[in-house]
Amino acid sequence: MIEAGLKPSVTRKSGVALWRQIADQMRQAIGSGALGADGRLPPEFTLSQRFGVNRHTLRSAIAALVQEGVLRAEQGRGTFVESRKRLSYPISARTRFSTGLRDQTRDRRSVLLADAVEPAGERVAEALGLAAGSNVIRLETLSEADGRPVSRATSWFDAKRFAGFARHYAKTGSITASFQKFGIDDYFRHSTLVSARHADAADLTDLKLSPGAIVLVAIAVNVDPKGKPIQFAETRFAADRVELTVSTEA
Amino acid sequence: MIEAGLKPSVTRKSGVALWRQIADQMRQAIGSGALGADGRLPPEFTLSQRFGVNRHTLRSAIAALVQEGVLRAEQGRGTFVESRKRLSYPISARTRFSTGLRDQTRDRRSVLLADAVEPAGERVAEALGLAAGSNVIRLETLSEADGRPVSRATSWFDAKRFAGFARHYAKTGSITASFQKFGIDDYFRHSTLVSARHADAADLTDLKLSPGAIVLVAIAVNVDPKGKPIQFAETRFAADRVELTVSTEA
DNA sequence: AATAATTTGTACGTATGTATG
DNA sequence: ACATACATACGTACAAATTAT
């Protein structure tokens, strides 16, 4: 492929590190389509020669762009340009995952990865309004849209009130539908805490992310119509695939 | 200082990269206080000898921990342990920065970095309900709490309706107070879009972050009591210092 | 099906630059 | 001016994963 648009030029001893100059030029070239127009970058060695630097120096530049989410490197295959379309995930009093992403994706589904009954930790017990050490159901779930992992959630429920919840969820793939089996036809998002951090090893695997990727973490409490907490959940979203929309309808 | 708690041991050809093993051990040692209990790490060369690896290999481990926000490296000074306390920033219909952080910090202030009057971009014009190309006021502001930068915001206002806004803001350091000068005693957060990305060069400087740090980006529209948009803003929060609290009082 | 070629990842060595104290 | 400590850059070699032969 001819990449006529890329005119590499780096200046030594300019006060700006070579790898940074290269990263800046590559970012620009990718944006304008002069580089990686077919979604794929030339091999590291080729690029390093083109810029007139050592392969390691070029690798530093690539590493920076991988961090930013511009590129994705796969051992043995090559380095690829990341697509940047983000799904919009609404957070409101009526937040539900499946309805939230409706109309934005053709295919979406939720999978139950694991479930367990165990004594509640301090944080979980407090959020659900249970006595410390009460049994809770823990659900580990993964949600995908158009075949790509979007979020990975850990949810807790009162084991006494919601005995068998995991079984219902495994069948329906829906929290809302599972709650209905317990006579809860409606529920509300009480509060949500949003933070962001780098993906840990587990996130990388489950969400199929590159090292250094960012996850948006939403910690939420859902309550039934009477205001009693029924679900405590921590959801990790792949930050390069999702943005959160907070609707504050006053 | 004696750091008896740190018992370094790496296994070659175990399928796990040395730098990853070292990063894991260091993270754990830092968490338990066995390493960097005084907030400071031994020099890279010392650590590399302790782990029995090359200095570069140890640097890879440190780079990973800097990414995660566990460490902060300062050229010529040393490598330091990052403190992890996060401020909680509420997002609701009544979101205001100054009131938001009240009670959480002793000292907080907002500074006007720059301001300009310019034609509105497409996105800004649409958000403010203005004709494309209308003049808008742009405010670049920085907010600090206890001497540490917390957020960096870019705000836009209708230049016709809010002529002289920047001057009021420079004096008061408060959006709320400045709006009052224009007869707006109350306003509401209409919508907020939350995403996360790696800090760019400008973020690093303004928010005093280490390369690879994460910023939480909140894009918001504020409206007056009649529902007319009065402010469009993009705020970048240092993700390791802030978390967002979404209150959805249904 | 097995092997070779390609491509990214890890590790070490060495030298020099830059910022701090 | 000097020593210390982190940052950048080049070189070399081999490992690991994927793709082509």
XYZ file of C-alpha atoms (C1' of nucleotides) in Angstrom, chain D residues 3-14:
12
model
C 26.463 13.567 42.478
C 22.056 11.361 42.179
C 18.095 9.629 39.838
C 14.816 9.333 36.260
C 14.231 9.663 30.815
C 15.470 8.651 26.237
C 17.705 6.117 22.578
C 20.419 2.798 20.224
C 21.904 -2.038 19.758
C 21.295 -7.182 20.118
C 19.048 -11.497 20.979
C 15.513 -14.532 21.655
